[in-house]
mmCIF file of C-alpha atoms in Angstrom:
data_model
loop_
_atom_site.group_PDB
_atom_site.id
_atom_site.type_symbol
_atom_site.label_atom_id
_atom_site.label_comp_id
_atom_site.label_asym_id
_atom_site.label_seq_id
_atom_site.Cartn_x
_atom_site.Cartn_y
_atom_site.Cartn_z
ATOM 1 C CA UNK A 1 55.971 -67.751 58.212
ATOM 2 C CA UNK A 2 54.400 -65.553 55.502
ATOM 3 C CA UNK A 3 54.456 -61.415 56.202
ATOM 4 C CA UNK A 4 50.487 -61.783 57.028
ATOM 5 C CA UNK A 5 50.604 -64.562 59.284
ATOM 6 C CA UNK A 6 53.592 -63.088 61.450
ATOM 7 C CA UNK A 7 51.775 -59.614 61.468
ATOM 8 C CA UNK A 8 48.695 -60.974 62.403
ATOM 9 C CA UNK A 9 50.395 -62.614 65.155
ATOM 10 C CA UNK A 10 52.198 -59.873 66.254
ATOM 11 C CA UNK A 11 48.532 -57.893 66.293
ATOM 12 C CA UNK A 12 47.288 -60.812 68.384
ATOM 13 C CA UNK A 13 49.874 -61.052 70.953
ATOM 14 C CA UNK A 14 49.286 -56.938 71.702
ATOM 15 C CA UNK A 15 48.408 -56.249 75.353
ATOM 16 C CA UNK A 16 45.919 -53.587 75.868
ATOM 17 C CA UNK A 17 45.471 -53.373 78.995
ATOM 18 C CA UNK A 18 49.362 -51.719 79.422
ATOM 19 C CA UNK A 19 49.900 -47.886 79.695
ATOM 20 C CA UNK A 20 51.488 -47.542 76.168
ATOM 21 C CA UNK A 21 47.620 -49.569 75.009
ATOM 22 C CA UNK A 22 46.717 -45.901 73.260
ATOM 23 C CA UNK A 23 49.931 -46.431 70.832
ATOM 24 C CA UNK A 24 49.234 -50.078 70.507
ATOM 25 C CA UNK A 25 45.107 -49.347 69.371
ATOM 26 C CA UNK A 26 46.525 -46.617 66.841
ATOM 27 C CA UNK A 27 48.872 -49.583 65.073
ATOM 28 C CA UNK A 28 46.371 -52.540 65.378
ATOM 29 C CA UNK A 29 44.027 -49.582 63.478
ATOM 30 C CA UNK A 30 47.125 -49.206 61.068
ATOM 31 C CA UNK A 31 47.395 -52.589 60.276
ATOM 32 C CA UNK A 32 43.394 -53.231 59.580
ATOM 33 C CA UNK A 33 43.523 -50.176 57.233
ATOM 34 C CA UNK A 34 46.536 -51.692 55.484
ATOM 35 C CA UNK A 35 44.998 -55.176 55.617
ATOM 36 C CA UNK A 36 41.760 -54.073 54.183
ATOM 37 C CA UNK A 37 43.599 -51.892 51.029
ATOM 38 C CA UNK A 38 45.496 -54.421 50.607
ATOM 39 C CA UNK A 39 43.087 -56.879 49.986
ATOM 40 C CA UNK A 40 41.208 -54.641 47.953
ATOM 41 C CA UNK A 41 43.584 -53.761 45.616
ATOM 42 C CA UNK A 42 44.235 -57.572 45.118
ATOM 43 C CA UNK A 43 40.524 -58.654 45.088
ATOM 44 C CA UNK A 44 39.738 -55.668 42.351
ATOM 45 C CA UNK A 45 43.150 -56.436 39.993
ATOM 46 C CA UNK A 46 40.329 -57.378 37.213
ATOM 47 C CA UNK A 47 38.506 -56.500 34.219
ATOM 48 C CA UNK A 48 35.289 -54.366 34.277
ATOM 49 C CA UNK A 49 33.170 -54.977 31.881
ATOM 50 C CA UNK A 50 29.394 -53.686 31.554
ATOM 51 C CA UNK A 51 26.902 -55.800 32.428
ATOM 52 C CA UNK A 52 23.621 -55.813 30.580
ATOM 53 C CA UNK A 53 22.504 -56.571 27.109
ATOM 54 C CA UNK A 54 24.254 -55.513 23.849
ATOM 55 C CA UNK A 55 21.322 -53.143 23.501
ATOM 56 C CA UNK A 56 21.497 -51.956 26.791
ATOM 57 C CA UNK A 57 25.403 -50.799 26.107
ATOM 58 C CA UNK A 58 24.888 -49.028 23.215
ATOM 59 C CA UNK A 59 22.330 -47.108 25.136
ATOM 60 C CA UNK A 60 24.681 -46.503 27.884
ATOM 61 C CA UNK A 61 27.442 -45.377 25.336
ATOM 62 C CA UNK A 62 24.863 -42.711 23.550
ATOM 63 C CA UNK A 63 24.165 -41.486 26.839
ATOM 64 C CA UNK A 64 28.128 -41.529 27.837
ATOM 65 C CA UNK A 65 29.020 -40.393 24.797
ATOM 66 C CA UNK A 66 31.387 -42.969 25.203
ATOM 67 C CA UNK A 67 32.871 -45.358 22.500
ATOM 68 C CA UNK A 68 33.130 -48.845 23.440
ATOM 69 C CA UNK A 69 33.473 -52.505 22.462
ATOM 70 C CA UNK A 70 32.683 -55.820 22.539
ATOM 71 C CA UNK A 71 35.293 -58.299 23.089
ATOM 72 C CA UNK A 72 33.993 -61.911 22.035
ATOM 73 C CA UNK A 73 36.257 -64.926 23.291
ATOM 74 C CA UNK A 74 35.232 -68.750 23.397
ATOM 75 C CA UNK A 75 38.427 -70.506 25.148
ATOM 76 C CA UNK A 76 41.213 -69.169 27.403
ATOM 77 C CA UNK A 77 43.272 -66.408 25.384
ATOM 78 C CA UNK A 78 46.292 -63.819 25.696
ATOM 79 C CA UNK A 79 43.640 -60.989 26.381
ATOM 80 C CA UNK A 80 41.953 -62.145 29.420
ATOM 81 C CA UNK A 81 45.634 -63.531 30.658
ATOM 82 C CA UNK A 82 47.630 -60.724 29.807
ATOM 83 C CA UNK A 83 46.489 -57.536 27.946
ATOM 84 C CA UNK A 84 43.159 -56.985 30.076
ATOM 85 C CA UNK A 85 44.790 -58.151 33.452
ATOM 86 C CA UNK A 86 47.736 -55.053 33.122
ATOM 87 C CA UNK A 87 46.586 -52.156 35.163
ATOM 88 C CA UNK A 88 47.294 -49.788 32.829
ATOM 89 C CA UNK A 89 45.087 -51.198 30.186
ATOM 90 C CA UNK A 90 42.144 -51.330 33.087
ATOM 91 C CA UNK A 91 42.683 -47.830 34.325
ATOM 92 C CA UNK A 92 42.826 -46.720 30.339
ATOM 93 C CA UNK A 93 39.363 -48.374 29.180
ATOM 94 C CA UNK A 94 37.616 -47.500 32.435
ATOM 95 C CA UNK A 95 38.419 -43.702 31.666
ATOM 96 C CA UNK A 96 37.954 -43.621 28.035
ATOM 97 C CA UNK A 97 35.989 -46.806 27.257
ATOM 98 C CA UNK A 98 32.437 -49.210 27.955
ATOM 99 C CA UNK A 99 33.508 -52.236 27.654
ATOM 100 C CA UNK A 100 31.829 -55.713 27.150
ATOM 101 C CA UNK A 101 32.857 -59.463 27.684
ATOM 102 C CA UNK A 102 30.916 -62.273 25.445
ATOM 103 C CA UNK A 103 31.064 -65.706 25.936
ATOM 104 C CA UNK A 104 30.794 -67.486 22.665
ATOM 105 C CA UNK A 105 28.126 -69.503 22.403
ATOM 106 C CA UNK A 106 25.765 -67.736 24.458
ATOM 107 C CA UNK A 107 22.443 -66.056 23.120
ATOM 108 C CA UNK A 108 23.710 -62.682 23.505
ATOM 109 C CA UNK A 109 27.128 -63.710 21.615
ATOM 110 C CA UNK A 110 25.236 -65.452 18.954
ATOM 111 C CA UNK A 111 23.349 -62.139 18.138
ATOM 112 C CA UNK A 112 26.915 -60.169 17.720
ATOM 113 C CA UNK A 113 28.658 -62.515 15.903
ATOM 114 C CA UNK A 114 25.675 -62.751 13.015
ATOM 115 C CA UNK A 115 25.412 -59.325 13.007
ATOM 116 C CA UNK A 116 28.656 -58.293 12.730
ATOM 117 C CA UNK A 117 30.106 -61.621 10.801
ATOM 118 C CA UNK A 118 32.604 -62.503 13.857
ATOM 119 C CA UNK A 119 34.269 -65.396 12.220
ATOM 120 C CA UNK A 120 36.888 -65.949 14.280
ATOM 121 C CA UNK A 121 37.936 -66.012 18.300
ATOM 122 C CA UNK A 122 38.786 -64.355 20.098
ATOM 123 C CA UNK A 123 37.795 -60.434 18.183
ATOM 124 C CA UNK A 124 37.280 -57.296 19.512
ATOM 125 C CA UNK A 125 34.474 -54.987 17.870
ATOM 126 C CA UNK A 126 35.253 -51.198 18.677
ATOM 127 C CA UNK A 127 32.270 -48.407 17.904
ATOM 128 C CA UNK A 128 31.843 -45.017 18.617
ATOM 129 C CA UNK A 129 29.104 -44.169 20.893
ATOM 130 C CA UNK A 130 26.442 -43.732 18.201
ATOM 131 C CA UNK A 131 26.716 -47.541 17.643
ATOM 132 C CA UNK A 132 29.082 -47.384 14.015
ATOM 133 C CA UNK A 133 31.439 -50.336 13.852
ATOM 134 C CA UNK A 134 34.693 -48.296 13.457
ATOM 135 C CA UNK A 135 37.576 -51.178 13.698
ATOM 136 C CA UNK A 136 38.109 -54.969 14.786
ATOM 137 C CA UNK A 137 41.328 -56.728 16.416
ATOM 138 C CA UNK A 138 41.192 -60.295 15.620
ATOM 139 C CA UNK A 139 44.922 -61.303 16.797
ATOM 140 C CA UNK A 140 46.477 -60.558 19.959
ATOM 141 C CA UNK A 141 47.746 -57.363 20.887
ATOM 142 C CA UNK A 142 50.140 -56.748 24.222
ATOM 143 C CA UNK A 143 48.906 -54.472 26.492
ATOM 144 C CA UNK A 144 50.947 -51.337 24.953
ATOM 145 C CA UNK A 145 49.488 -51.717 21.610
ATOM 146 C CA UNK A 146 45.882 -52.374 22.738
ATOM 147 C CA UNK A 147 46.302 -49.079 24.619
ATOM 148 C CA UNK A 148 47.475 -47.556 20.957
ATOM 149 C CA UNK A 149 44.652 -49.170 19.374
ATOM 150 C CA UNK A 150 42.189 -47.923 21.539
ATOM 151 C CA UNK A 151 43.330 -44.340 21.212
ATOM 152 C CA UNK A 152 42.998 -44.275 17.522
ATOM 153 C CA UNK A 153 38.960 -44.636 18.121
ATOM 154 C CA UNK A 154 38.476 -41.991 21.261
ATOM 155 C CA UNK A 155 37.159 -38.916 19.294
ATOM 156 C CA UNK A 156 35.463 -41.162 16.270
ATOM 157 C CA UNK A 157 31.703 -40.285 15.686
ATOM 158 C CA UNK A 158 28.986 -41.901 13.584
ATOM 159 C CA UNK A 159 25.897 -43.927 13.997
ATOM 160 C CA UNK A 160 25.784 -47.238 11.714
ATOM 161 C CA UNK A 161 23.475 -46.052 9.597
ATOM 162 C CA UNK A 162 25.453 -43.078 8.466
ATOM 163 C CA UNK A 163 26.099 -45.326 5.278
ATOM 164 C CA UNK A 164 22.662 -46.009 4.436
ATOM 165 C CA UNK A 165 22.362 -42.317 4.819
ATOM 166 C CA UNK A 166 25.193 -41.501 2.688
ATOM 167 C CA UNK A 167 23.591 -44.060 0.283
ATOM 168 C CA UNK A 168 20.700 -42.291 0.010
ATOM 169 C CA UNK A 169 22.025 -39.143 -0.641
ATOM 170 C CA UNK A 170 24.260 -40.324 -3.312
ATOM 171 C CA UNK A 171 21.864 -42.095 -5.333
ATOM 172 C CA UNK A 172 20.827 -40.589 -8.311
ATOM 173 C CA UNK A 173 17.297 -41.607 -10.180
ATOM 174 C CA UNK A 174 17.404 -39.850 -12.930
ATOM 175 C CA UNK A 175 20.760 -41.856 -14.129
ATOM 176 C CA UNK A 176 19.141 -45.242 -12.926
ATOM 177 C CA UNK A 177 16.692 -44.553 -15.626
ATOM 178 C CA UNK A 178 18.992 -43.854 -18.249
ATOM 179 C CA UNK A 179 20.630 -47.252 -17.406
ATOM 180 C CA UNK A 180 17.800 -48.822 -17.663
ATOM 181 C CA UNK A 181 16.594 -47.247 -20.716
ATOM 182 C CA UNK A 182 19.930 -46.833 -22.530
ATOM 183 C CA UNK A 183 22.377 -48.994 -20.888
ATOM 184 C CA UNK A 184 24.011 -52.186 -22.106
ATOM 185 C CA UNK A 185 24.692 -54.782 -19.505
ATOM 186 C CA UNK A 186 28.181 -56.291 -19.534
ATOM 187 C CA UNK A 187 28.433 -58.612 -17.011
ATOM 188 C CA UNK A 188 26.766 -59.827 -13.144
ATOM 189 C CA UNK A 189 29.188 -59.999 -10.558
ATOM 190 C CA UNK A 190 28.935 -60.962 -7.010
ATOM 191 C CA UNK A 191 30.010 -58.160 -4.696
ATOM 192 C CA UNK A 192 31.003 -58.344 -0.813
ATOM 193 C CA UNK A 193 33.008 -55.684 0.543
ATOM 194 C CA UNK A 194 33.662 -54.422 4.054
ATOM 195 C CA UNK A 195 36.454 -52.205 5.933
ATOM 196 C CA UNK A 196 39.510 -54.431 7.431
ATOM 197 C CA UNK A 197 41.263 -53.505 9.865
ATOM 198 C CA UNK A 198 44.592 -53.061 9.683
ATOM 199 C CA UNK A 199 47.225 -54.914 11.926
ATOM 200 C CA UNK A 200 50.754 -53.043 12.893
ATOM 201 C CA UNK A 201 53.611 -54.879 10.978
ATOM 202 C CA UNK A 202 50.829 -56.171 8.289
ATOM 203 C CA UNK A 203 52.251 -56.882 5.115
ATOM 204 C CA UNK A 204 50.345 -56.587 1.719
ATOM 205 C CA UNK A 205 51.475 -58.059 -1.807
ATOM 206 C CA UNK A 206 50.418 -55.141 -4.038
ATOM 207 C CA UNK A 207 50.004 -56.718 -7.818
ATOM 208 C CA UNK A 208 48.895 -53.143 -9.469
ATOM 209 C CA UNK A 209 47.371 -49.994 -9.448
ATOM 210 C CA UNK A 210 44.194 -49.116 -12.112
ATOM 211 C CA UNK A 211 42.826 -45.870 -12.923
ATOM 212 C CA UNK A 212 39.749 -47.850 -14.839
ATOM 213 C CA UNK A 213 37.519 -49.484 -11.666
ATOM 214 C CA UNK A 214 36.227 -52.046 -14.592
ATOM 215 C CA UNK A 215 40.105 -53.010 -15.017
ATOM 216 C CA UNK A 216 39.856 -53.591 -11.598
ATOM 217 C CA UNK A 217 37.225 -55.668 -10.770
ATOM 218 C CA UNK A 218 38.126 -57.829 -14.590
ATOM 219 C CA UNK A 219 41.732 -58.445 -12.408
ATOM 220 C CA UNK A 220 39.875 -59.128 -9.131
ATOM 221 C CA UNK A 221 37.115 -61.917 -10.911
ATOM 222 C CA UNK A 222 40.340 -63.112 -12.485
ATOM 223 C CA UNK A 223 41.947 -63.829 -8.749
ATOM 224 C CA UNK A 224 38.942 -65.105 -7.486
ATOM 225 C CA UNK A 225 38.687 -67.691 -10.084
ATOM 226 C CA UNK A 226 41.808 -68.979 -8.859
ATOM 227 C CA UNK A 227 41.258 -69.301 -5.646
ATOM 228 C CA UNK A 228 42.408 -66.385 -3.924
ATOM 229 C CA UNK A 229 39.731 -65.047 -1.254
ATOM 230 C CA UNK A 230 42.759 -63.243 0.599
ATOM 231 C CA UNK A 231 42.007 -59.677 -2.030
ATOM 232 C CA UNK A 232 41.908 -56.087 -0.313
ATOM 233 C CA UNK A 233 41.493 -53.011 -2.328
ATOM 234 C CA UNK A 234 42.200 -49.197 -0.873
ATOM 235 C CA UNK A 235 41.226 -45.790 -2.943
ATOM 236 C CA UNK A 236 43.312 -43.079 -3.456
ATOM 237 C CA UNK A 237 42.968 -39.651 -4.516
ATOM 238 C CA UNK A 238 45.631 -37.505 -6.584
ATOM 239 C CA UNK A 239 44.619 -34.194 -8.245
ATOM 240 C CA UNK A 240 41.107 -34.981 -8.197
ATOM 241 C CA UNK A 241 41.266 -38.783 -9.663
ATOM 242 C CA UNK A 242 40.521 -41.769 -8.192
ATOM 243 C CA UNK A 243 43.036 -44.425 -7.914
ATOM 244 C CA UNK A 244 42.494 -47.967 -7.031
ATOM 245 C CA UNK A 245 45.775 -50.064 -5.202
ATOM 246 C CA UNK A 246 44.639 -53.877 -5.249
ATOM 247 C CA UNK A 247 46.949 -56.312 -2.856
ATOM 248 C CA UNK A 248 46.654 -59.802 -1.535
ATOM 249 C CA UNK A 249 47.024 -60.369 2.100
ATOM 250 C CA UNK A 250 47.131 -59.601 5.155
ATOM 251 C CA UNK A 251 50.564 -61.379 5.655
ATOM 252 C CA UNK A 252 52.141 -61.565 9.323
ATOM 253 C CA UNK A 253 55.716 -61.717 8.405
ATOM 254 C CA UNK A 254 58.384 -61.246 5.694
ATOM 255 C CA UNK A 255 58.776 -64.143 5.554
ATOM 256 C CA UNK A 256 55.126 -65.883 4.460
ATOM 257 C CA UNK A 257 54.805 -62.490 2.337
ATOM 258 C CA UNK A 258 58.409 -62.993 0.438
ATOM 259 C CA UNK A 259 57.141 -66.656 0.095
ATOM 260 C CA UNK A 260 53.226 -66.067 -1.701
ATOM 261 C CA UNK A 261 54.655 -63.354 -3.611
ATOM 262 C CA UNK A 262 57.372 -65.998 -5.200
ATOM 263 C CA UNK A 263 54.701 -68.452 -5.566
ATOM 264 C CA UNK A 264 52.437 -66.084 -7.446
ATOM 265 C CA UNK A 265 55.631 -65.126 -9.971
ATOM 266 C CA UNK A 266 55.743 -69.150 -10.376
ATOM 267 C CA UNK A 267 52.083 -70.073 -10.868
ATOM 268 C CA UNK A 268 50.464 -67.324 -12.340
ATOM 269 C CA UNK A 269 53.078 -64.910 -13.821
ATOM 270 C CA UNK A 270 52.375 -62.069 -11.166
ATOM 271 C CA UNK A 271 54.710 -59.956 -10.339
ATOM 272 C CA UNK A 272 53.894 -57.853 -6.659
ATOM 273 C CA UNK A 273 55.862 -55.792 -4.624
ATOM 274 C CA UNK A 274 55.664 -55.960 -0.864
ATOM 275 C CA UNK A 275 54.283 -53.400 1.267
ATOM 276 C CA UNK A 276 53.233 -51.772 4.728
ATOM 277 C CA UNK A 277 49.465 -52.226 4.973
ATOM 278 C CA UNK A 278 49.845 -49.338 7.738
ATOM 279 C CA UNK A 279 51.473 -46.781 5.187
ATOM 280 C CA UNK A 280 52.068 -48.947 1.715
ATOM 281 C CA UNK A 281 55.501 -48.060 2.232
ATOM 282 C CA UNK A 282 57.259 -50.654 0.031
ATOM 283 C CA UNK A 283 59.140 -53.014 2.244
ATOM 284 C CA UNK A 284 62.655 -53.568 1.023
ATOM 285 C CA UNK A 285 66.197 -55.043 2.022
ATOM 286 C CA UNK A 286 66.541 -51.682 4.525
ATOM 287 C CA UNK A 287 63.141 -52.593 6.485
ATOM 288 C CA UNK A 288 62.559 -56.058 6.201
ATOM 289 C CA UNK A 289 64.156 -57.240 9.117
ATOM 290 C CA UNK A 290 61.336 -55.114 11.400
ATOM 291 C CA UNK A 291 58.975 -57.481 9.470
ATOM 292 C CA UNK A 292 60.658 -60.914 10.505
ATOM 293 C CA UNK A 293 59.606 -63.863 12.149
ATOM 294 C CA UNK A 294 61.745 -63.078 14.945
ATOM 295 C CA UNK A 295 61.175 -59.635 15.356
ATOM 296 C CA UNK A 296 57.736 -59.982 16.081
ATOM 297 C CA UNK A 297 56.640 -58.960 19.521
ATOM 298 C CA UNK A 298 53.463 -61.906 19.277
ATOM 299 C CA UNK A 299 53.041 -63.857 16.852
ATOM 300 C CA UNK A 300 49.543 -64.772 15.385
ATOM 301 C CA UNK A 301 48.297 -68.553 16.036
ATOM 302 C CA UNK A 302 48.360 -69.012 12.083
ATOM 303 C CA UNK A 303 50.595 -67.228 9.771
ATOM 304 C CA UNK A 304 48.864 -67.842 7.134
ATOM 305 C CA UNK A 305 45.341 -65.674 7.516
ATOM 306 C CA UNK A 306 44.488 -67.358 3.970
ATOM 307 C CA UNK A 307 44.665 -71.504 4.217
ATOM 308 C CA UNK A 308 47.373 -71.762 1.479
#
């Protein structure tokens, strides 16, 4: 007999009508308080998410001043099974966070994923409360590092068009007409660039660093023509000069890494280093076993992001 069942009986076989029926009312009130919480805290063990619009959140996070995000599934995942059904993760987002569920396809769903080129399921799209699009998680994080994640994004401002803004500032028409006038076209190229964001244990094959940005984009058109759609670039700053690190990747183990970077040596007479996409630490012989197969907490569906 289940612990409800004989409680419920023992409830049921109380005699009121005795001279101890003042004790016996005060425990049958007991037990209804302690069924009722009970069944509350069972019944509300799930997500919240806003309900509304996508418009209609980002008008409730302005007014917040709350960041939040969108998380966009289309089958049965990880997230809905494990990460958002921890209670620490709900208590977490409820304080800090708006959050919203999309079912893809679905009109609303549709609208996000165009907008903010969703091409894979399930992704999470984080903002800050002015609407900018600050970071997305598109493989499965445990409950602990969703938490982290999160936390990296709490104090974040910016609208999305802070860019355009920036844009505008930074344009300068008197040097557009001196191209125009005096300049001598080398060559078209087709440009798409956005931020990526950047996995724990991520591994990058680094193939150079270029002080000259037309060096750089010569050696990215050169990857590109073979085939390689997997190129990220980051900027650095020393003593006033810009700096530009160009890697292949994201890789999800040592393993796949060690094996591209071999492959490019073979094929194309490359030689890259491996490093830390979180720090571009250089991973070596010391470190590489935090960076194995085995040593990774959950492993992506595909380990290899790139279709080799």
């Amino acid at each position: 007999m289940s612990y409800f069942k004989e409680s419920s009986t023992k409830v049921a076989n109380f005699n009121l009508s005795k001279p101890n029926s003042f004790y016996q009312k005060i425990i049958l009130i007991f037990l209804v308080g302690f069924f009722i919480n009970s069944y509350s805290a069972f019944s509300q063990n799930e997500m919240s998410y806003f309900e509304g619009s996508f418009d209609q959140l980002q008008e409730e996070a302005k007014k917040k001043n709350k960041p939040y995000f969108v998380f966009v599934h289309a089958n049965k995942n990880k997230f809905d099974s494990v990460t958002f059904a921890n209670q620490y993760v709900q208590t977490y987002i409820k304080k800090r966070y708006l959050a919203q569920k999309l079912q893809a396809p679905s009109l609303y769903a549709d609208y996000v994923v165009k907008k903010y080129e969703v091409k894979s399921f399930p992704q999470i799209l984080i903002f800050t409360p002015q609407g900018k699009l600050v970071d997305r998680i598109n493989s499965y994080l445990s409950p602990k590092k969703m938490i982290a994640r999160l936390k990296l994004h709490e104090g974040k401002t910016g609208s999305s068009d802070d860019r355009i803004s920036d844009f505008a500032k930074a344009a300068n028409p008197e040097l557009s007409l001196k191209l125009q006038t005096e300049g001598e076209i080398q060559e078209v190229y087709h440009f798409s660039i956005r931020p990526y964001g950047v996995e724990e244990k991520t591994i990058g094959v680094q193939l150079g660093v270029f002080e000259n940005y037309q060096n750089l984009v010569n050696n990215v058109a050169e990857l590109e023509v073979h085939w390689h759609d997997n190129i990220l670039v980051t900027f650095v700053e020393i003593d006033g000069k810009m700096l530009y690190r160009l890697l292949l990747g994201p890789f999800y183990s040592y393993e796949h890494a060690d094996r591209y970077n071999k492959n490019l040596k073979e094929k194309m007479g490359l030689r890259g280093i491996l490093v830390s996409l979180e720090n571009f630490n250089p991973i070596t012989e010391d470190n590489k076993n935090e960076y194995l197969i085995e040593s990774i907490e959950t492993p992506v569906e595909s380990e290899n992001p790139n279709k080799r």
